[in-house]
Coordinates of C-alpha atoms in Angstrom, one line a residue:
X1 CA 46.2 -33.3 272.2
X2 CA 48.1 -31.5 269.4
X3 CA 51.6 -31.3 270.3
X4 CA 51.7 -27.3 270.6
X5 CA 48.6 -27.8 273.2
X6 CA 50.8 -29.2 275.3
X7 CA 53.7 -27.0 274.9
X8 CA 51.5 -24.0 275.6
X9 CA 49.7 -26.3 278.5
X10 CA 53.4 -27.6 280.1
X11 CA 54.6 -23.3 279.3
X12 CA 51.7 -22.5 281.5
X13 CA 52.4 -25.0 284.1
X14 CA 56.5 -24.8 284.1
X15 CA 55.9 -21.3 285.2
X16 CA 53.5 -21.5 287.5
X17 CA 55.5 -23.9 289.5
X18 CA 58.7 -22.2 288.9
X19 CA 57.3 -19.0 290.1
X20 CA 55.4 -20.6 293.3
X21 CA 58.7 -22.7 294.4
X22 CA 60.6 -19.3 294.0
X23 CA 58.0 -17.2 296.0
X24 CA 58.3 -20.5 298.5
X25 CA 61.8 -20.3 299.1
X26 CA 61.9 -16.3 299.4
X27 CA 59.3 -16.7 302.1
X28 CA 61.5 -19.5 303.9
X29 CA 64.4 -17.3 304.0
X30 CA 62.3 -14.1 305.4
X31 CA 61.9 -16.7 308.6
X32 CA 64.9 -17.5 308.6
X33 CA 66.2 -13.9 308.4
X34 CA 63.8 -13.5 311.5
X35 CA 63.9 -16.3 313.6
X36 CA 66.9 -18.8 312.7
X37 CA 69.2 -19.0 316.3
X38 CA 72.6 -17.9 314.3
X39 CA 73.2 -14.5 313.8
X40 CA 75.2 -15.0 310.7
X41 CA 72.7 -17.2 309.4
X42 CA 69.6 -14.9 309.9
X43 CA 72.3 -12.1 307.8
X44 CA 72.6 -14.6 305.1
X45 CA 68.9 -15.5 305.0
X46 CA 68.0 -11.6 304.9
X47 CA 70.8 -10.6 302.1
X48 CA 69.3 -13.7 300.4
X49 CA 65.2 -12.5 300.8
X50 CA 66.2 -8.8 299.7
X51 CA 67.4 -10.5 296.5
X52 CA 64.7 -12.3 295.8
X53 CA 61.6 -9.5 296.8
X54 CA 62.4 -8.5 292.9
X55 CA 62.6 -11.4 291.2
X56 CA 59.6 -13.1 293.1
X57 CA 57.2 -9.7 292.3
X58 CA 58.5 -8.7 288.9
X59 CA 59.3 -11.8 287.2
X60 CA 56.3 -14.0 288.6
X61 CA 53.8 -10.9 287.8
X62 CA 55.4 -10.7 284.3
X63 CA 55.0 -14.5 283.7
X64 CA 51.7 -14.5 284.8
X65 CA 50.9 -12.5 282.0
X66 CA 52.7 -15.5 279.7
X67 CA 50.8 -18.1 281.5
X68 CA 47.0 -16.3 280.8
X69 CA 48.0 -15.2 277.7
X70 CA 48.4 -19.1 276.9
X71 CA 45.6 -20.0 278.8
X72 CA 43.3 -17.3 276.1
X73 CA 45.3 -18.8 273.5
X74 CA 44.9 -22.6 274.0
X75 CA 40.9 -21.8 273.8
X76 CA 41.1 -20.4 270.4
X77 CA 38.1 -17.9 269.5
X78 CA 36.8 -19.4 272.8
X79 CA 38.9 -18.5 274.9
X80 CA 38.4 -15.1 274.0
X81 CA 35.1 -14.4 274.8
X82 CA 34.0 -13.9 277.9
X83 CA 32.0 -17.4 278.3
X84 CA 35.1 -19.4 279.3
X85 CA 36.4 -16.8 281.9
X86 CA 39.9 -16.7 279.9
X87 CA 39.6 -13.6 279.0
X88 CA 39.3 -12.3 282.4
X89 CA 42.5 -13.8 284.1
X90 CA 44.3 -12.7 281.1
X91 CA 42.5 -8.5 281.4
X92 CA 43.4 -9.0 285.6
X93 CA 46.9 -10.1 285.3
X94 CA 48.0 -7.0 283.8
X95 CA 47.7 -5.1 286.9
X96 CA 50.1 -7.4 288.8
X97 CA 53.0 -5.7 286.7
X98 CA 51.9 -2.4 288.0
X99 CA 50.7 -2.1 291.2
X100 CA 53.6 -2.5 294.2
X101 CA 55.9 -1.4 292.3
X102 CA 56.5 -1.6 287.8
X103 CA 58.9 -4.1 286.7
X104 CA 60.8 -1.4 285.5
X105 CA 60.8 -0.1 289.0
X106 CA 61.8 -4.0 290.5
X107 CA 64.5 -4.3 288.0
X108 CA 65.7 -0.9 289.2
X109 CA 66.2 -1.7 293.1
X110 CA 67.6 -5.2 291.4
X111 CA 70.4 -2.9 290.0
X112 CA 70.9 -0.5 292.4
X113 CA 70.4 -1.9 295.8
X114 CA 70.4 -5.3 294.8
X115 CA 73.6 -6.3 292.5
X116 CA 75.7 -2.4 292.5
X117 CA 75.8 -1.8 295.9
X118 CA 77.9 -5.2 297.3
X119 CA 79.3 -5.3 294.1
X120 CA 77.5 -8.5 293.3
X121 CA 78.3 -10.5 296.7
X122 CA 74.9 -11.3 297.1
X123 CA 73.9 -12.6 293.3
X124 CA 77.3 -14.5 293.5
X125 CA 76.5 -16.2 296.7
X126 CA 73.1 -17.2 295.2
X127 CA 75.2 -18.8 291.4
X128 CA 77.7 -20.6 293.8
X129 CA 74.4 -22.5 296.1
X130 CA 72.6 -22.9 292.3
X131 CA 76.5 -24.6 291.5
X132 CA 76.0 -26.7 294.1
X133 CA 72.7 -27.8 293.0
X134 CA 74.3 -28.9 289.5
X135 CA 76.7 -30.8 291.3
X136 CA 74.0 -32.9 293.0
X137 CA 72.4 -33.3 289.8
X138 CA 76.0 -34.4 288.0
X139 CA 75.6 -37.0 290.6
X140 CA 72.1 -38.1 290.2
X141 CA 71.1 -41.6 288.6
X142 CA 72.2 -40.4 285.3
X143 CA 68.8 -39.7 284.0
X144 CA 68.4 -38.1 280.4
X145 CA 65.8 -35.5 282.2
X146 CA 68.6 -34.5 285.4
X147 CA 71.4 -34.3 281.9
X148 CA 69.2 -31.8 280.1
X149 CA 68.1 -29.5 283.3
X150 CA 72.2 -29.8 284.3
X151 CA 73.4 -28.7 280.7
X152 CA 70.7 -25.7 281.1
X153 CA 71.0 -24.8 284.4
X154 CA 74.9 -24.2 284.1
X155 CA 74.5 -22.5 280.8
X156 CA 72.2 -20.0 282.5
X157 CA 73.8 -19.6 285.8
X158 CA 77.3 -18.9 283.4
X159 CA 75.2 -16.3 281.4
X160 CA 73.9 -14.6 284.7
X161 CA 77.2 -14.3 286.2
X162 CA 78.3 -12.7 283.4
X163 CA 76.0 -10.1 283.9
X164 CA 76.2 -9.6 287.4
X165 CA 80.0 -8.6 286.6
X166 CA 78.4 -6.6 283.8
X167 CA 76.0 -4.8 286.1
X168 CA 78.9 -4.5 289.0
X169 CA 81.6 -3.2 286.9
X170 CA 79.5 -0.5 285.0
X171 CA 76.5 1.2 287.1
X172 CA 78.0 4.4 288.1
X173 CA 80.9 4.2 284.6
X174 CA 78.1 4.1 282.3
X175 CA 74.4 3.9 284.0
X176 CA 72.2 4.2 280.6
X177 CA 74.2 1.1 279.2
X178 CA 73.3 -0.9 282.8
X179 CA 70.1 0.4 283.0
X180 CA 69.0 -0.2 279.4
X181 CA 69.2 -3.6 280.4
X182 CA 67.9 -3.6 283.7
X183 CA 64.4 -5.4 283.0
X184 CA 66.2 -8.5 281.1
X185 CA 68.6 -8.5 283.9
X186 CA 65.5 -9.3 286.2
X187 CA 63.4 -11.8 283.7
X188 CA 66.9 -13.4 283.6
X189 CA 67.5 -13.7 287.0
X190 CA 64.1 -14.8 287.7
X191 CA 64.3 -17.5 285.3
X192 CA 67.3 -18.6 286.7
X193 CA 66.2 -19.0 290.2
X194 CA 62.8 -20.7 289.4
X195 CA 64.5 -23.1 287.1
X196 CA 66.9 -23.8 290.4
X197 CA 63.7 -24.8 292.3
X198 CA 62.8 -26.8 289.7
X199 CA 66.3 -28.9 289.6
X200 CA 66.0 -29.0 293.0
X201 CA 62.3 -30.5 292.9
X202 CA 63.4 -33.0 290.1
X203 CA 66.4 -34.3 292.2
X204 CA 64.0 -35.2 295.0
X205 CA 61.2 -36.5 292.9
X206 CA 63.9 -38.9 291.0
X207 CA 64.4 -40.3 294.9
X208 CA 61.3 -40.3 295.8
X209 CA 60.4 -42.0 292.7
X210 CA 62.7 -45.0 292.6
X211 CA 61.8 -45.6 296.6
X212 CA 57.8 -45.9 295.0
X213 CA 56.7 -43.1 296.4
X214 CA 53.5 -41.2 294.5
X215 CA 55.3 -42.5 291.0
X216 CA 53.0 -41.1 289.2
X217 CA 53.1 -37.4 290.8
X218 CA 57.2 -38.0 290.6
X219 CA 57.5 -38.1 287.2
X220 CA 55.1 -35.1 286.3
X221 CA 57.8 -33.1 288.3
X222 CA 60.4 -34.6 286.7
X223 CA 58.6 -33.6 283.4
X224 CA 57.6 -30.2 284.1
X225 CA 61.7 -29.4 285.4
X226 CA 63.4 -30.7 282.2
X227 CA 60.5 -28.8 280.2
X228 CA 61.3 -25.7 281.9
X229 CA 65.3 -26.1 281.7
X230 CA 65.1 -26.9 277.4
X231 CA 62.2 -24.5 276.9
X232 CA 62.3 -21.4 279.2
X233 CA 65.8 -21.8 280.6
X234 CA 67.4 -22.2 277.9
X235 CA 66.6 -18.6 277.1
X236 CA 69.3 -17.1 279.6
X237 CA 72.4 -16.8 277.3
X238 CA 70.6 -14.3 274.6
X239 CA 69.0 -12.5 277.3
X240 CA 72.8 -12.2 278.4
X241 CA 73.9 -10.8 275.2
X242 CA 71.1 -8.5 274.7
X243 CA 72.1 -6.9 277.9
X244 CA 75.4 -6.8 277.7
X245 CA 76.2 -6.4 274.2
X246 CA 72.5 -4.6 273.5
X247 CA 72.2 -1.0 275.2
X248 CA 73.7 1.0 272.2
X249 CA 70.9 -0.3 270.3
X250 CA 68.3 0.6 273.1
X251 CA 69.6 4.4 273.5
X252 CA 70.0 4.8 269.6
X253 CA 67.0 7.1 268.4
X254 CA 66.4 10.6 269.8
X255 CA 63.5 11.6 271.9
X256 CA 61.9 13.3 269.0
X257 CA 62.2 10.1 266.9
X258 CA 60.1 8.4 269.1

């Protein structure tokens, strides 16, 4: 294959198991909210789910719009009419960024109830386990793949802690600034916490791998992680300034200019 076939073809697959390991994990912590024996554990688990009901509907729906965009695209004319079925994916995803709630709406409740309201506890609590995670992979076999999602991964934690204290510190001095930013706030936390799945996934596929286990199966997750970190993570930082350093821009024109 050409080579941008396959970045469109590892874009489409990055995502999709970004967003399914991220959906994965919310679900986990709903049952652990419910049914763990600890009482501070099944708090931790719920603050930890409400976090995550945003970033698992809008950012997954949004990206879902990337990954059948791609799939339309990687057909060429084909995959625009309607004998390869692309075009239909593509036409259905749309709705998934509507229905249940916009994005604009998810990346509200990600502001207000989500990040404003404990002052950014919860979103902190979230970076420090993500901290954790580079840790591990600072102490992994030294691999060139676990280097590259390590040097992404803390660049884009960095950047979304940044705007958690952003987002804390200014909702109710200056709400139109916060809220001008409120959908890039959610694609960036989103981003973030699908590529932590993935650097989670790639730590346990490098194990798995040097015991012989499914090699083959190993490395294709090893693959798809590092992709994701140099090619989708590595989108966090402008996202940071665009929200921080962006909302002027955003407010600038008039109603009437519009």
């Amino acid at each position: 294959h050409h080579p941008d076939v396959k970045r469109m073809l590892m874009t489409m697959r990055a995502y999709t198991e970004g967003c399914r390991a991220m959906a994965s994990v919310a679900a986990a912590a709903y049952d652990a909210a419910h049914h763990h024996p600890d009482a501070e554990a099944r708090k931790q688990n719920q603050a930890f789910y409400e976090f995550m009901v945003p970033l698992v509907k809008g950012y997954s729906t949004e990206m879902s719009l990337e990954v059948t965009s791609l799939g339309v695209q990687v057909h060429g004319g084909m995959g625009f009419i309607e004998e390869t079925g692309a075009a239909q994916y593509y036409r259905d995803a749309k709705i998934l960024t509507i229905y249940e709630g916009t994005t604009a709406i998810q990346a509200n409740d990600l502001v207000g109830r989500k990040t404003a309201r404990d002052g950014g506890q919860t979103a902190k609590a979230i970076a420090a386990q993500i901290e954790k995670t580079e840790a591990e992979l600072a102490k992994s076999d030294s691999s060139a793949a676990a280097a590259a999602v390590l040097k992404r991964l803390k660049a884009a934690r960095e950047a979304f802690v940044q705007v958690v204290d952003f987002v804390a510190g200014q909702t109710k001095a200056s709400p139109n600034a916060v809220f001008a930013g409120s959908v890039p706030y959610l694609m960036l936390a989103g981003n973030l916490v699908a590529g932590w799945q993935l650097a989670r996934s790639l730590i346990i596929a490098q194990d798995l791998a040097s015991h012989n286990v499914d090699v083959d199966f190993m490395q294709a997750k090893i693959a798809t992680a590092r992709f994701y970190a140099e090619h989708i993570l590595a989108k966090a930082p402008g996202l940071r300034d665009s929200i921080v350093d962006g909302a002027e821009s955003v407010t600038a024109l008039a109603a009437d200019m519009y």
